[in-house]
Coordinates of C-alpha atoms in Angstrom, one line a residue:
M298 CA 0.0 0.0 0.0
T299 CA 1.3 3.5 -0.8
K300 CA 2.2 5.4 2.3
Q301 CA 0.2 8.5 2.6
T302 CA 1.5 11.7 4.3
P303 CA -0.1 15.1 4.6
Q304 CA 2.1 16.4 1.8
N305 CA 1.1 13.8 -0.8
K306 CA -2.7 14.3 -0.3
S307 CA -2.6 17.4 -2.5
L308 CA -4.2 15.7 -5.5
T309 CA -6.9 13.7 -3.7
H310 CA -9.5 15.7 -5.6
L311 CA -8.2 14.6 -9.0
S312 CA -9.3 11.6 -11.1
V313 CA -6.9 10.6 -13.9
L314 CA -7.3 8.0 -16.6
I315 CA -4.0 6.7 -18.1
S316 CA -4.1 4.8 -21.3
G317 CA -1.3 2.2 -21.5
A318 CA 0.3 -0.1 -18.9
S319 CA 3.8 -0.6 -20.5
V320 CA 6.3 1.8 -18.8
A321 CA 5.1 5.4 -19.1
G322 CA 1.6 4.6 -17.7
P323 CA 2.6 2.7 -14.6
A324 CA 5.4 5.3 -13.9
L325 CA 2.9 8.1 -13.9
A326 CA 0.4 6.0 -11.9
L327 CA 3.1 5.4 -9.3
N328 CA 3.9 9.1 -9.0
L329 CA 0.3 10.3 -8.9
A330 CA -0.9 7.6 -6.4
R331 CA 1.8 8.9 -4.0
L332 CA 0.2 12.3 -4.3
G333 CA -3.2 10.9 -3.5
A334 CA -4.8 11.1 -7.0
R335 CA -7.5 8.6 -8.0
V336 CA -5.9 6.8 -10.9
T337 CA -7.2 4.3 -13.4
V338 CA -5.0 2.6 -16.0
V339 CA -6.6 1.0 -19.0
E340 CA -4.6 -1.4 -21.2
K341 CA -5.8 -3.2 -24.3
A342 CA -3.7 -6.3 -23.6
P343 CA -5.3 -8.9 -21.4
G344 CA -2.6 -8.5 -18.8
L345 CA 0.9 -7.1 -18.2
R346 CA 3.2 -7.7 -21.1
G347 CA 6.2 -9.8 -20.1
G348 CA 9.6 -9.9 -21.6
G349 CA 10.3 -7.4 -24.4
F350 CA 13.6 -5.7 -25.2
A351 CA 16.0 -4.8 -22.5
V352 CA 15.9 -1.1 -21.7
D353 CA 18.7 0.9 -20.0
F354 CA 19.1 4.0 -17.8
R355 CA 22.2 6.2 -17.7
G356 CA 23.3 9.4 -15.9
H357 CA 22.3 11.3 -12.8
V358 CA 18.9 12.4 -14.1
H359 CA 17.6 8.9 -14.6
R360 CA 19.1 7.8 -11.2
T361 CA 17.5 10.8 -9.4
V362 CA 14.0 10.0 -10.8
L363 CA 14.2 6.3 -10.2
T364 CA 15.4 6.9 -6.7
S365 CA 12.6 9.3 -6.0
M366 CA 10.1 6.7 -7.2
G367 CA 11.7 4.2 -4.8
I368 CA 12.6 1.6 -7.5
W369 CA 16.3 2.2 -8.1
D370 CA 17.4 -0.7 -5.9
E371 CA 14.9 -3.1 -7.2
I372 CA 15.9 -2.3 -10.8
H373 CA 19.5 -3.1 -9.8
A374 CA 18.4 -6.4 -8.2
R375 CA 16.7 -7.5 -11.5
Q376 CA 19.2 -6.0 -14.0
T377 CA 20.4 -8.1 -16.9
H378 CA 24.2 -7.7 -16.1
M379 CA 24.7 -7.6 -19.9
G380 CA 28.4 -7.5 -20.9
R381 CA 30.2 -6.4 -24.1
Q382 CA 28.7 -7.0 -27.5
T383 CA 31.1 -7.8 -30.3
V384 CA 30.8 -6.8 -34.0
V385 CA 31.9 -9.9 -36.0
A386 CA 32.9 -10.7 -39.6
A387 CA 31.1 -13.4 -41.6
D388 CA 33.3 -16.1 -40.2
G389 CA 32.5 -15.0 -36.7
S390 CA 35.9 -13.4 -36.0
P391 CA 35.7 -10.2 -33.9
R392 CA 36.0 -6.8 -35.5
V393 CA 35.4 -4.5 -32.6
D394 CA 34.0 -4.8 -29.0
L395 CA 31.2 -2.5 -28.0
P396 CA 31.5 -1.7 -24.2
A397 CA 28.6 -2.6 -21.9
E398 CA 28.1 1.1 -20.9
M399 CA 27.5 2.0 -24.6
M400 CA 24.8 -0.6 -25.3
S401 CA 23.4 -1.1 -21.8
G402 CA 24.0 2.1 -19.8
D403 CA 24.5 2.2 -16.1
V404 CA 21.8 -0.4 -15.4
E405 CA 19.7 -2.4 -17.8
I406 CA 16.5 -4.4 -17.2
F407 CA 13.9 -6.1 -19.4
R408 CA 10.9 -3.9 -20.2
G409 CA 8.5 -6.4 -18.8
D410 CA 10.4 -6.7 -15.5
L411 CA 10.3 -2.9 -15.2
A412 CA 6.6 -2.7 -15.8
R413 CA 6.1 -5.5 -13.2
I414 CA 8.0 -3.6 -10.6
M415 CA 5.9 -0.5 -11.0
Y416 CA 2.6 -2.5 -11.3
E417 CA 3.4 -4.3 -8.0
R418 CA 4.1 -1.0 -6.3
T419 CA 0.7 0.5 -7.4
R420 CA -1.8 -2.3 -7.8
D421 CA -3.3 -1.7 -4.3
D422 CA -3.8 2.0 -5.0
V423 CA -4.4 2.2 -8.7
E424 CA -7.3 0.7 -10.7
Y425 CA -6.0 -1.4 -13.6
V426 CA -8.4 -2.3 -16.3
F427 CA -6.9 -4.9 -18.7
G428 CA -8.4 -6.1 -22.0
D429 CA -10.0 -2.7 -22.9
S430 CA -9.2 0.5 -24.6
I431 CA -10.6 4.0 -25.1
A432 CA -13.2 4.3 -27.9
S433 CA -14.0 8.0 -27.7
L434 CA -13.2 11.2 -25.7
A435 CA -15.4 14.3 -25.2
Q436 CA -13.9 17.2 -23.2
D437 CA -15.8 20.0 -21.6
A438 CA -15.0 22.7 -19.1
D439 CA -15.2 20.4 -16.1
G440 CA -13.9 17.0 -17.3
V441 CA -13.6 14.3 -19.9
D442 CA -16.3 11.8 -20.8
V443 CA -14.8 8.6 -22.0
T444 CA -16.3 5.6 -23.7
F445 CA -14.6 2.3 -23.8
E446 CA -14.5 -0.6 -26.3
R447 CA -15.9 -3.0 -23.6
G448 CA -16.5 -1.2 -20.3
A449 CA -19.2 1.3 -19.3
P450 CA -18.7 5.0 -20.0
R451 CA -17.0 7.0 -17.3
R452 CA -15.9 10.6 -16.5
F453 CA -12.5 11.8 -15.4
D454 CA -10.8 15.1 -14.6
L455 CA -7.8 14.3 -16.9
V456 CA -6.7 11.8 -19.5
V457 CA -3.1 10.9 -20.3
G458 CA -2.1 9.0 -23.4
A459 CA 0.8 6.7 -22.5
D460 CA -0.1 4.1 -25.1
G461 CA 3.1 4.0 -27.2
L462 CA 4.3 4.9 -30.6
H463 CA 1.0 4.0 -32.3
S464 CA -1.1 5.7 -29.6
N465 CA -4.9 5.4 -29.8
T466 CA -5.3 8.4 -27.5
R467 CA -3.2 10.6 -29.8
R468 CA -5.2 9.5 -32.8
L469 CA -8.5 10.4 -31.1
V470 CA -7.4 13.8 -29.8
F471 CA -4.5 15.0 -31.9
G472 CA -5.2 13.5 -35.3
D473 CA -4.2 10.6 -37.5
E474 CA -0.8 8.9 -36.9
S475 CA 0.3 9.9 -40.4
R476 CA 0.5 13.5 -39.3
H477 CA 3.0 12.7 -36.5
L478 CA 5.1 9.6 -37.4
R479 CA 8.4 10.3 -39.1
F480 CA 9.8 7.2 -40.8
L481 CA 13.6 6.8 -40.6
D482 CA 14.3 4.5 -43.5
H483 CA 14.7 1.3 -41.5
Y484 CA 12.7 -1.5 -40.0
V485 CA 13.4 -3.6 -36.9
A486 CA 12.3 -7.1 -35.8
G487 CA 12.9 -9.1 -32.6
F488 CA 12.2 -12.6 -31.4
D489 CA 13.6 -15.4 -29.3
V490 CA 16.1 -17.9 -30.8
P491 CA 17.9 -21.0 -29.5
N492 CA 21.2 -20.0 -27.8
H493 CA 23.2 -22.1 -30.2
L494 CA 26.2 -19.8 -29.9
G495 CA 26.5 -20.6 -26.2
L496 CA 26.3 -16.9 -25.3
D497 CA 26.3 -15.8 -21.6
R498 CA 25.2 -12.2 -21.2
T499 CA 27.0 -11.2 -24.4
G500 CA 26.0 -10.4 -27.9
R501 CA 27.2 -10.6 -31.5
V502 CA 26.5 -8.0 -34.2
Y503 CA 26.8 -8.9 -37.9
S504 CA 26.3 -6.3 -40.6
E505 CA 26.1 -6.3 -44.4
P506 CA 25.2 -3.2 -46.4
G507 CA 21.7 -2.2 -45.4
R508 CA 21.0 -5.0 -43.0
A509 CA 22.1 -6.4 -39.7
V510 CA 21.5 -9.3 -37.3
V511 CA 22.2 -9.2 -33.6
V512 CA 22.1 -12.3 -31.4
G513 CA 22.4 -11.7 -27.7
N514 CA 21.9 -13.5 -24.4
Y515 CA 20.7 -11.0 -21.7
D516 CA 19.6 -13.3 -18.8
G517 CA 22.2 -16.1 -18.6
D518 CA 19.7 -18.7 -19.9
P519 CA 21.9 -21.3 -21.6
D520 CA 19.1 -22.3 -23.9
R521 CA 17.6 -19.1 -25.0
A522 CA 18.8 -15.9 -26.8
G523 CA 17.2 -13.0 -28.6
A524 CA 17.6 -12.0 -32.2
L525 CA 17.4 -8.4 -33.5
L526 CA 17.1 -7.8 -37.2
V527 CA 17.5 -4.4 -38.8
F528 CA 17.2 -3.5 -42.5
R529 CA 17.1 -0.4 -44.6
S530 CA 14.0 0.1 -46.8
G531 CA 11.5 2.4 -48.2
E532 CA 8.1 2.5 -46.5
L533 CA 6.4 -0.9 -46.7
S534 CA 2.7 -1.6 -46.9
Y535 CA 1.8 -4.4 -44.5
D536 CA -0.7 -5.5 -42.0
R537 CA 0.7 -5.4 -38.4
R538 CA -1.5 -8.3 -37.5
D539 CA -0.4 -10.5 -40.4
V540 CA 2.5 -12.4 -38.7
P541 CA 3.0 -14.9 -41.6
G542 CA 3.2 -11.9 -44.0
I543 CA 5.8 -10.2 -41.8
K544 CA 7.8 -13.4 -41.6
R545 CA 7.8 -13.5 -45.4
I546 CA 9.2 -9.9 -45.5
L547 CA 12.0 -10.8 -43.2
R548 CA 12.9 -14.0 -45.1
D549 CA 13.1 -12.1 -48.3
R550 CA 15.1 -9.2 -46.9
F551 CA 17.7 -11.4 -45.1
A552 CA 17.9 -14.2 -47.7
G553 CA 21.5 -15.0 -48.7
M554 CA 23.0 -13.2 -45.7
G555 CA 26.1 -14.8 -44.1
W556 CA 27.3 -15.6 -40.6
E557 CA 24.6 -17.3 -38.4
V558 CA 21.7 -15.7 -40.3
P559 CA 20.3 -19.0 -41.9
A560 CA 19.9 -20.4 -38.3
V561 CA 18.2 -17.2 -37.2
L562 CA 15.8 -17.4 -40.1
E563 CA 15.1 -21.0 -39.3
A564 CA 14.2 -20.0 -35.7
L565 CA 11.9 -17.2 -37.2
E566 CA 9.6 -19.9 -38.6
E567 CA 8.7 -21.1 -35.1
A568 CA 8.8 -17.7 -33.3
D569 CA 5.6 -16.9 -31.5
D570 CA 6.8 -13.6 -30.0
L571 CA 7.7 -11.7 -33.1
Y572 CA 8.0 -7.9 -32.8
F573 CA 8.2 -5.8 -36.0
D574 CA 7.9 -2.1 -36.6
A575 CA 9.4 0.8 -38.6
I576 CA 12.2 2.7 -37.0
A577 CA 10.4 6.0 -36.6
Q578 CA 9.9 9.0 -34.4
I579 CA 6.8 10.8 -33.2
H580 CA 6.7 14.6 -33.7
V581 CA 3.6 16.4 -32.4
D582 CA 2.9 20.2 -32.5
R583 CA 1.8 20.1 -28.9
L584 CA 1.7 17.6 -26.0
V585 CA -1.5 18.8 -24.5
E586 CA -5.0 19.5 -25.7
N587 CA -7.2 20.9 -22.9
R588 CA -7.5 18.1 -20.4
V589 CA -5.6 15.5 -22.4
A590 CA -1.8 15.1 -22.3
L591 CA 0.6 12.8 -24.1
L592 CA 3.4 11.0 -22.3
G593 CA 6.3 8.9 -23.4
D594 CA 6.4 7.3 -26.8
A595 CA 2.9 8.6 -27.5
G596 CA 4.2 12.2 -27.5
Y597 CA 7.9 12.0 -28.3
G598 CA 8.8 8.4 -29.0
A599 CA 11.4 6.7 -31.1
T600 CA 11.3 3.1 -32.0
M601 CA 14.9 2.4 -30.7
G602 CA 18.1 4.3 -29.8
G603 CA 16.5 7.4 -28.3
M604 CA 16.4 6.3 -24.6
G605 CA 12.6 6.2 -24.9
T606 CA 12.2 4.4 -21.5
G607 CA 14.4 6.9 -19.7
V608 CA 12.5 9.9 -21.3
A609 CA 9.2 8.3 -20.4
I610 CA 10.2 7.9 -16.7
V611 CA 11.5 11.5 -16.6
G612 CA 8.3 12.7 -18.3
A613 CA 6.1 10.9 -15.8
H614 CA 8.1 12.5 -12.9
V615 CA 7.8 16.0 -14.4
L616 CA 4.1 15.7 -15.2
A617 CA 3.1 14.4 -11.8
G618 CA 5.4 16.9 -10.1
E619 CA 4.0 19.9 -12.0
L620 CA 0.4 18.8 -11.1
A621 CA 1.5 18.7 -7.5
L622 CA 3.1 22.1 -7.5
A623 CA 0.0 23.5 -9.2
G624 CA -2.3 21.9 -6.7
G625 CA -4.1 20.1 -9.5
D626 CA -4.5 23.1 -11.8
F627 CA -4.0 21.2 -15.0
R628 CA -3.7 24.2 -17.2
T629 CA -0.7 25.5 -15.3
A630 CA 0.8 22.0 -14.8
F631 CA 0.3 20.9 -18.4
A632 CA 1.9 24.0 -19.8
E633 CA 4.9 23.6 -17.5
Y634 CA 5.2 19.9 -18.3
E635 CA 5.3 20.7 -22.1
T636 CA 7.8 23.5 -21.7
R637 CA 10.2 21.4 -19.5
I638 CA 10.0 18.1 -21.3
R639 CA 9.9 19.1 -25.0
D640 CA 13.6 20.1 -25.5
F641 CA 14.8 17.2 -23.4
A642 CA 12.8 14.7 -25.5
K643 CA 13.9 16.2 -28.7
G644 CA 17.6 15.9 -27.7
C645 CA 17.1 12.2 -27.0
Q646 CA 15.2 11.8 -30.3
K647 CA 18.2 13.2 -32.2
I648 CA 20.4 10.3 -31.3
S649 CA 17.7 7.8 -32.2
G650 CA 18.1 8.8 -35.8
N651 CA 21.4 7.0 -35.8
A652 CA 20.1 3.6 -34.7
G653 CA 19.3 2.2 -38.2
P654 CA 22.6 3.4 -39.9
F655 CA 24.6 2.2 -36.8
F656 CA 23.4 -1.4 -37.1
A657 CA 22.9 -1.5 -40.9
P658 CA 25.3 1.0 -42.6
P659 CA 24.4 1.3 -46.3
T660 CA 27.8 0.3 -47.8
E661 CA 30.8 -1.8 -46.9
R662 CA 32.8 1.4 -46.6
R663 CA 30.4 2.8 -44.1
I664 CA 30.6 -0.5 -42.1
R665 CA 34.4 -0.3 -42.0
S666 CA 34.2 3.4 -41.0
R667 CA 31.7 2.6 -38.1
D668 CA 34.0 -0.2 -36.8
R669 CA 37.1 2.0 -36.9
M670 CA 35.3 4.8 -35.0
Y671 CA 34.0 2.6 -32.2
R672 CA 37.3 0.8 -31.9
I673 CA 38.9 4.2 -31.2
L674 CA 36.1 5.4 -28.9
A675 CA 36.2 2.1 -26.9
S676 CA 39.9 2.3 -26.3
R677 CA 41.1 3.1 -22.7
P678 CA 42.3 6.7 -23.3
L679 CA 38.8 7.7 -24.6
A680 CA 36.6 5.4 -22.5
R681 CA 35.7 8.2 -20.0
F682 CA 34.9 10.7 -22.8
F683 CA 32.8 8.0 -24.5
K684 CA 30.8 7.4 -21.4
R685 CA 30.1 11.1 -21.0
L686 CA 29.1 11.2 -24.7
T687 CA 26.5 8.4 -24.2
E688 CA 25.0 10.2 -21.2
K689 CA 24.8 13.7 -22.7
A690 CA 21.2 13.5 -24.0
A691 CA 20.0 11.5 -20.9
T692 CA 21.1 14.3 -18.6
G693 CA 19.9 17.2 -20.7
I694 CA 17.2 18.5 -18.3
R695 CA 17.3 20.3 -15.0
L696 CA 14.9 18.8 -12.6
R697 CA 12.8 20.9 -10.2
E698 CA 12.1 20.0 -6.6
Y699 CA 8.8 18.2 -6.5
P700 CA 6.7 17.0 -3.5
C701 CA 6.8 13.4 -4.8

């Protein structure tokens, strides 16, 4: 049960609906519940999503926020302990080592484990509604009327869209996704594979022009590993629910590739946990519309490489904190939230634009250039500079003192 104090009862008059129970949603729920707000989280999935990609935190800003939430120690207890990842040639020989702090930050945890930590901290104080989603929103001067796909209509003071890159809340209030999604010329896929390389918290990265395959073991399981596939492409037309069709796309794009790729494609046929999406960013003109706000990937997301989880956690801290400072005056709080988070989020998005070209440079020459650059950056004389470089975007915000 969340401990209540006189100070954190300042939002007891406020009812908030949060759409999405991945990371941003439970993070905001945790912060708001500590302030006394009445919080409901609606999630279209039938339950918490387990597993997922590993996500990392780096720098003093992330640590400050996670510590204030009371989950820093628990994240450390469940971290992956992922080590170096090695770029390899077609015969498996090493070309360059990528240090753990570059790929995994100060601490790394599976997204599903992080969501579970926050859910367990809030489930006694927050109403979670799984297997449902928002169907419509109607705002007026005093609140928001919400209808759901399955549940009965309800009314809330505020609504926050924390439902990811393909946010339903953003579509309903801010317009069609095509207005906000910026495609970055690459696609990414992920799924489990047998650990036939015998990896133990290490990874291998193999690149050919315009495509790359990464095989990594993050949890020490001797039998299981994860595969990440990245390829350069123009925009594709496909149905996100058509798993066999997506598997055909991947087979075609990675046909004839060397190293361990044939074994990875063989495992793809049996994969039942396939993730596939464009590498893209979300750019909106505004993060708030009257009583509705966007948080995390819904408002300023990037598919990969933009520290999206860290930005979401910081965004949740700032949004809840501003509501507390404003005593629940959402107009003042939302305006401050947008002002304080926008440049920070943009700074992190900038580095995400390099994710596709980093894994899948377009030419052999670019692959060799990438390897030379990271060989230099990973050398001992530059290791400290390299660490500061990887933390620059993550620390690009000055946090205010909040009563949460």
